[in-house]
Coordinates of C-alpha atoms in Angstrom, one line a residue:
X18 CA -8.1 -14.5 24.4
X19 CA -9.8 -11.5 22.6
X20 CA -12.7 -12.6 20.4
X21 CA -14.0 -10.7 17.4
X22 CA -17.4 -9.3 17.0
X23 CA -18.9 -7.4 14.1
X24 CA -16.8 -6.5 11.1
X25 CA -17.0 -3.6 8.7
X26 CA -16.0 -3.9 5.1
X27 CA -15.3 -1.3 2.5
X28 CA -15.2 -2.3 -1.2
X29 CA -13.5 -0.1 -3.8
X30 CA -15.7 -0.1 -6.9
X31 CA -13.8 1.0 -10.1
X32 CA -10.7 1.2 -8.0
X33 CA -8.0 3.7 -9.3
X34 CA -4.5 3.6 -7.9
X35 CA -2.8 6.0 -10.3
X36 CA -3.9 9.4 -11.7
X37 CA -2.1 11.9 -14.0
X38 CA -2.9 15.6 -13.3
X39 CA -1.9 19.0 -14.5
X40 CA -1.0 21.6 -11.9
X41 CA 0.0 25.3 -12.3
X42 CA 0.9 28.0 -9.8
X43 CA -0.7 31.4 -10.2
X44 CA 1.1 34.2 -12.1
X45 CA 2.4 37.1 -10.1
X46 CA 0.8 40.5 -10.2
X47 CA 2.1 43.6 -12.0
X48 CA 4.4 46.0 -10.2
X49 CA 3.8 49.8 -10.2
X50 CA 7.0 51.4 -11.6
X51 CA 6.2 55.1 -10.7
X52 CA 6.0 54.3 -6.9
X53 CA 8.1 51.2 -6.8
X54 CA 5.1 49.0 -5.9
X55 CA 5.4 45.2 -5.9
X56 CA 2.9 42.9 -7.4
X57 CA 1.5 40.0 -5.3
X58 CA 3.0 36.5 -5.6
X59 CA 0.9 33.9 -7.4
X60 CA -0.9 31.3 -5.4
X61 CA 0.7 27.8 -4.8
X62 CA -0.8 24.4 -5.6
X63 CA -0.7 21.9 -2.7
X64 CA -1.7 18.3 -2.3
X65 CA -3.4 17.6 1.1
X66 CA -4.1 14.1 2.4
X67 CA -7.6 13.4 3.5
X68 CA -8.7 10.2 5.1
X69 CA -11.9 9.5 3.3
X70 CA -10.7 10.7 -0.1
X71 CA -10.1 8.3 -3.1
X72 CA -8.5 8.9 -6.5
X73 CA -11.8 7.9 -8.1
X74 CA -13.6 10.7 -6.2
X75 CA -10.9 13.2 -7.3
X76 CA -11.2 12.1 -10.9
X77 CA -15.1 12.2 -10.8
X78 CA -15.1 15.7 -9.1
X79 CA -12.4 17.2 -11.4
X80 CA -12.7 15.3 -14.8
X81 CA -10.4 17.8 -16.5
X82 CA -7.7 16.9 -13.9
X83 CA -6.4 20.5 -14.2
X84 CA -5.6 22.6 -11.1
X85 CA -4.5 26.2 -11.3
X86 CA -3.9 28.5 -8.3
X87 CA -5.0 32.2 -8.2
X88 CA -3.0 35.0 -9.6
X89 CA -1.3 37.6 -7.5
X90 CA -2.9 41.1 -7.3
X91 CA -1.4 44.0 -9.2
X92 CA 0.2 46.8 -7.3
X93 CA -2.1 49.8 -7.0
X94 CA -1.4 53.4 -6.3
X95 CA -2.0 54.4 -2.7
X96 CA -4.6 51.7 -1.7
X97 CA -2.4 48.6 -2.2
X98 CA 1.1 49.4 -3.2
X99 CA 2.1 45.8 -2.5
X100 CA -0.3 43.5 -4.2
X101 CA -1.9 40.6 -2.2
X102 CA -0.9 37.0 -2.8
X103 CA -3.0 34.8 -5.1
X104 CA -5.2 32.2 -3.6
X105 CA -3.6 28.8 -3.0
X106 CA -5.2 25.7 -4.5
X107 CA -5.4 22.7 -2.1
X108 CA -6.1 19.4 -3.9
X109 CA -7.6 16.7 -1.6
X110 CA -5.9 13.3 -2.2
X111 CA -6.0 10.0 -0.3
X112 CA -3.6 9.0 2.4
X113 CA -0.9 6.8 1.0
X114 CA 0.0 8.8 -2.1
X115 CA 3.4 9.0 -3.7
X116 CA 3.9 12.1 -5.9
X117 CA 6.0 11.5 -9.0
X118 CA 7.0 14.1 -11.7
X119 CA 7.2 13.4 -15.4
X120 CA 10.9 12.3 -15.1
X121 CA 10.0 9.6 -12.7
X122 CA 11.4 11.5 -9.7
X123 CA 9.5 11.0 -6.4
X124 CA 8.6 14.5 -5.1
X125 CA 7.3 13.2 -1.8
X126 CA 4.8 11.0 0.0
X127 CA 1.6 11.7 2.0
X128 CA 1.4 9.0 4.7
X129 CA -1.0 10.5 7.2
X130 CA -4.0 12.8 7.3
X131 CA -3.3 16.5 6.8
X132 CA 0.2 15.8 5.3
X133 CA 0.9 18.5 2.6
X134 CA 3.2 18.7 -0.5
X135 CA 3.9 21.8 -2.6
X136 CA 3.6 20.7 -6.2
X137 CA 3.5 24.0 -8.1
X138 CA 4.8 27.3 -6.8
X139 CA 3.3 30.6 -7.8
X140 CA 5.2 33.2 -9.8
X141 CA 6.8 36.2 -8.2
X142 CA 5.1 39.6 -8.5
X143 CA 6.7 42.4 -10.5
X144 CA 9.4 44.3 -8.7
X145 CA 12.3 46.6 -9.6
X146 CA 14.5 43.6 -10.3
X147 CA 12.0 42.3 -13.0
X148 CA 11.3 45.7 -14.4
X149 CA 8.0 45.4 -12.5
X150 CA 6.9 42.6 -14.8
X151 CA 5.4 39.5 -13.1
X152 CA 6.7 35.9 -13.4
X153 CA 4.5 33.0 -14.5
X154 CA 3.7 30.3 -12.0
X155 CA 5.4 26.9 -12.1
X156 CA 3.5 24.3 -14.2
X157 CA 4.0 20.5 -14.4
X158 CA 2.3 17.2 -15.0
X159 CA 2.4 14.9 -11.9
X160 CA 1.5 11.3 -11.2
X161 CA -0.4 10.4 -8.1
X162 CA 0.5 6.8 -7.2
X163 CA -1.6 5.2 -4.4
X164 CA -0.2 2.5 -2.2
X165 CA -2.8 1.1 0.1
X166 CA -2.0 1.4 3.8
X167 CA -3.3 -1.7 5.7
X168 CA -2.3 -3.6 8.8
X169 CA -2.1 -6.9 7.0
X170 CA -1.7 -7.7 3.3
X171 CA -2.8 -11.1 1.9
X172 CA -0.1 -12.7 -0.3
X173 CA -0.9 -15.7 -2.6
X174 CA -1.2 -17.1 -6.0
X175 CA -4.6 -16.9 -7.8
X176 CA -7.2 -19.3 -6.4
X177 CA -5.5 -19.8 -3.1
X178 CA -8.7 -18.8 -1.5
X179 CA -7.7 -15.2 -0.4
X180 CA -11.1 -13.7 -1.2
X181 CA -13.0 -16.6 0.6
X182 CA -10.7 -16.2 3.6
X183 CA -11.3 -12.4 3.7
X184 CA -15.0 -13.1 3.6
X185 CA -14.7 -15.4 6.6
X186 CA -12.3 -13.1 8.6
X187 CA -14.3 -9.9 7.9
X188 CA -17.8 -11.2 6.8
X189 CA -17.1 -9.3 3.6
X190 CA -18.6 -10.3 0.3
X191 CA -15.8 -10.1 -2.4
X192 CA -16.4 -11.8 -5.8
X193 CA -15.5 -15.5 -5.5
X194 CA -15.2 -18.1 -8.2
X195 CA -13.4 -21.3 -9.2
X196 CA -11.0 -19.7 -11.6
X197 CA -7.9 -17.7 -11.3
X198 CA -7.8 -13.9 -11.1
X199 CA -11.1 -13.4 -9.4
X200 CA -9.7 -10.4 -7.5
X201 CA -8.7 -7.8 -10.1
X202 CA -8.9 -4.8 -7.7
X203 CA -7.9 -4.4 -4.1
X204 CA -10.5 -5.1 -1.4
X205 CA -10.2 -3.8 2.2
X206 CA -11.9 -5.5 5.1
X207 CA -11.8 -4.5 8.8
X208 CA -11.8 -6.9 11.8
X209 CA -13.3 -5.2 14.8
X210 CA -12.7 -6.9 18.2
X211 CA -14.9 -6.7 21.3
X212 CA -12.6 -4.1 22.8
X213 CA -13.1 -2.0 19.6
X214 CA -9.6 -2.7 18.4
X215 CA -9.6 -2.5 14.5
X216 CA -7.3 -4.3 12.1
X217 CA -7.5 -3.6 8.4
X218 CA -6.9 -6.5 6.0
X219 CA -6.2 -6.0 2.3
X220 CA -7.0 -8.7 -0.3
X221 CA -4.9 -7.9 -3.3
X222 CA -4.7 -9.3 -6.9
X223 CA -3.1 -12.7 -7.0
X224 CA 0.6 -13.1 -8.0
X225 CA 1.9 -15.4 -10.7
X226 CA 5.4 -16.5 -11.3
X227 CA 7.3 -13.6 -12.9
X228 CA 5.2 -10.9 -11.1
X229 CA 8.4 -9.0 -10.2
X230 CA 8.8 -8.4 -14.0
X231 CA 5.3 -7.0 -14.1
X232 CA 3.7 -10.2 -15.4
X233 CA 0.0 -10.8 -14.5
X234 CA -1.0 -8.1 -11.9
X235 CA 2.8 -7.7 -11.3
X236 CA 3.7 -4.3 -9.9
X237 CA 0.0 -3.4 -9.5
X238 CA -0.1 -6.0 -6.7
X239 CA 3.4 -5.7 -5.3
X240 CA 3.5 -2.0 -4.7
X241 CA 0.4 -2.2 -2.4
X242 CA 2.1 -4.6 0.1
X243 CA 5.0 -2.2 0.6
X244 CA 3.0 -0.2 3.2
X245 CA 1.3 -3.1 5.0
X246 CA 2.7 -3.7 8.5
X247 CA 2.6 -7.5 8.1
X248 CA 2.1 -10.1 5.4
X249 CA -0.3 -13.0 5.6
X250 CA 0.7 -15.8 3.1
X251 CA -2.3 -17.8 1.9
X252 CA -1.6 -21.1 0.2
X253 CA -3.8 -24.0 -1.0
X254 CA -2.9 -27.2 0.8
X255 CA -3.4 -29.1 -2.4
X256 CA -0.9 -26.9 -4.4
X257 CA -1.5 -24.6 -7.4
X258 CA -1.5 -24.8 -11.1
X259 CA -2.4 -21.6 -13.1
X260 CA -3.4 -23.5 -16.2
X261 CA -2.9 -26.8 -18.1
X262 CA 0.1 -25.2 -19.8
X263 CA 1.9 -24.3 -16.6
X264 CA 3.7 -26.5 -14.0
X265 CA 1.9 -27.8 -11.0
X266 CA 3.3 -26.5 -7.7
X267 CA 3.0 -28.1 -4.2
X268 CA 2.1 -25.9 -1.2
X269 CA 5.7 -25.8 -0.2
X270 CA 6.9 -24.8 -3.7
X271 CA 4.2 -22.2 -3.7
X272 CA 5.6 -20.6 -0.5
X273 CA 9.1 -20.6 -1.9
X274 CA 8.0 -19.1 -5.2
X275 CA 6.0 -16.4 -3.5
X276 CA 9.0 -15.5 -1.3
X277 CA 11.2 -15.3 -4.4
X278 CA 8.8 -12.9 -6.1
X279 CA 8.9 -10.6 -3.1
X280 CA 12.7 -10.8 -3.0
X281 CA 13.1 -9.9 -6.7
X282 CA 10.7 -7.0 -6.4
X283 CA 12.0 -5.5 -3.2
X284 CA 14.2 -7.4 -0.7
X285 CA 12.9 -5.3 2.2
X286 CA 9.5 -7.0 1.9
X287 CA 11.1 -10.1 3.3
X288 CA 11.8 -8.4 6.6
X289 CA 8.2 -7.8 7.3
X290 CA 6.6 -10.0 10.0
X291 CA 4.7 -12.8 8.2
X292 CA 2.0 -15.3 9.1
X293 CA 0.9 -18.3 7.0
X294 CA -2.6 -19.5 6.5
X295 CA -2.8 -23.0 4.9
X296 CA -6.2 -22.9 3.3
X297 CA -8.7 -25.6 2.0
X298 CA -8.1 -28.0 5.0
X299 CA -11.6 -29.4 4.2
X300 CA -10.2 -31.2 1.2
X301 CA -9.5 -35.0 1.2
X302 CA -6.1 -36.0 2.6
X303 CA -5.5 -32.4 3.8
X304 CA -4.2 -33.4 7.3
X305 CA -1.5 -35.6 5.8
X306 CA -0.5 -33.0 3.3
X307 CA -0.3 -30.4 6.2
X308 CA 2.0 -32.6 8.2
X309 CA 4.2 -33.0 5.2
X310 CA 4.2 -29.2 4.6
X311 CA 5.2 -28.6 8.3
X312 CA 8.1 -31.0 8.0
X313 CA 9.3 -29.2 4.8
X314 CA 9.0 -25.7 6.5
X315 CA 10.9 -26.9 9.5
X316 CA 13.8 -28.1 7.3
X317 CA 13.4 -26.1 4.0
X318 CA 17.0 -26.6 2.8
X319 CA 16.4 -30.3 2.5
X320 CA 13.6 -29.7 -0.1
X321 CA 14.9 -26.7 -2.1
X322 CA 16.4 -29.1 -4.7
X323 CA 12.8 -29.6 -5.9
X324 CA 13.0 -26.1 -7.6
X325 CA 15.3 -24.7 -10.2
X326 CA 18.2 -22.6 -8.8
X327 CA 16.8 -19.3 -10.2
X328 CA 13.6 -19.9 -8.3
X329 CA 15.2 -20.3 -4.8
X330 CA 15.3 -17.1 -2.6
X331 CA 18.4 -16.0 -0.8
X332 CA 16.5 -16.5 2.5
X333 CA 13.3 -18.3 3.3
X334 CA 10.4 -16.7 5.2
X335 CA 10.1 -17.4 8.9
X336 CA 6.5 -17.4 9.9
X337 CA 5.4 -16.2 13.3
X338 CA 2.3 -18.3 13.2
X339 CA 1.2 -21.1 10.8
X340 CA -2.5 -21.8 11.0
X341 CA -4.5 -24.5 9.1
X342 CA -7.8 -23.1 8.0
X343 CA -10.8 -23.7 5.8
X344 CA -12.7 -20.8 4.4
X345 CA -15.5 -23.2 3.6
X346 CA -16.1 -24.8 7.0
X347 CA -14.7 -22.0 9.2
X348 CA -12.0 -24.3 10.7
X349 CA -9.2 -22.2 12.2
X350 CA -10.7 -18.8 11.4
X351 CA -11.0 -17.7 15.0
X352 CA -7.4 -18.9 15.7
X353 CA -6.2 -16.9 12.6
X354 CA -8.0 -13.7 13.8
X355 CA -6.4 -14.0 17.2
X356 CA -2.9 -14.7 15.8
X357 CA -3.2 -11.7 13.6
X358 CA -4.0 -9.6 16.6
X359 CA -1.3 -11.1 18.7
X360 CA 1.3 -10.6 16.0
X361 CA 0.4 -7.0 15.4
X362 CA 0.4 -6.2 19.2
X363 CA 3.9 -7.8 19.5
X364 CA 5.2 -5.7 16.6
X365 CA 3.8 -2.5 18.2
X366 CA 5.4 -3.3 21.5
X367 CA 8.7 -4.0 19.9
X368 CA 8.5 -0.7 18.0
X369 CA 7.6 1.2 21.2
X370 CA 10.5 -0.4 23.1
X371 CA 12.9 0.5 20.3
X372 CA 11.6 4.1 20.2
X373 CA 12.1 4.5 24.0
X374 CA 15.6 3.1 23.9
X375 CA 16.5 5.5 21.1
X376 CA 15.1 8.4 23.1
X377 CA 17.1 7.3 26.2
X378 CA 20.3 7.0 24.1
X379 CA 19.8 10.5 22.7
X380 CA 19.3 11.9 26.2
X381 CA 22.5 10.3 27.4
X382 CA 24.5 11.6 24.4
X383 CA 23.1 15.1 24.9
X384 CA 24.2 15.0 28.6

């Protein structure tokens, strides 16, 4: 069994996950009618993914949020009959960016370091076909939408103890309090094992019923778990109640409702491998409640009548591991860390096997 050693943690202060910017390609250069000289093409504007970049850094460095590429050079007699191209503008952005135009169309995604997307093309230089007059560069307003990329995303209602659990798993120090919505911005922690294997864990704002309709943190939460490899459900063994005006939910009902919220937002989220951490096992009567929960999870259809029909998902989650834990006493934390590692390793092996089988099949077809 691999055990964990030290853990690094990175906190996103004043976290920004969406930024609106203006981009404009450079204008083309003038042509030279007498000798048929062509003006240089205007420079292009590109987005380039960089690992250590954040949208907050981009906003702080370029407060005007305006990016214009260089203009193409004019055609000159003898020395430069064909004008040189204008200088491109490379905008550094974080990995995990979706680029969306003003009409809501996704222009592309930057999912790994050094990925590039052309967002504004430079204008053509003046030629015979344009009466030697240059064309202006493309200009547009674009939205940079960040979706965190992490190995594991914590899923739970407010006050389930996600922040406390992250602090135990990663020795991080997120803000923790006895009221809902403590986590208002994503936090990232990293588990580092003795063999230097690293696993990133994202603690994201807590869901409430109706999150798929953008209630509470809504889409601000749900969009971030799209790019996590696996989900870690975190539930309070004693159940959950957002306020005195809302209905009390048992741990089992909480799991069903969380599953429904994922389904209504995007069904594909239910296909992600998932683990379940049953938190606050230090509370009185927690062992009896845990046994009751395990019985319900083994035969979920026998207990779905407890919820209204519109709250029941098409399919229930099947958890690869269910671990009782206490973020207060540390009970089950080591087991949870090892289960996270085991689950991710199994997923990686399955993906590698599937890739090699596909390659082999392609070779056979080509032969």
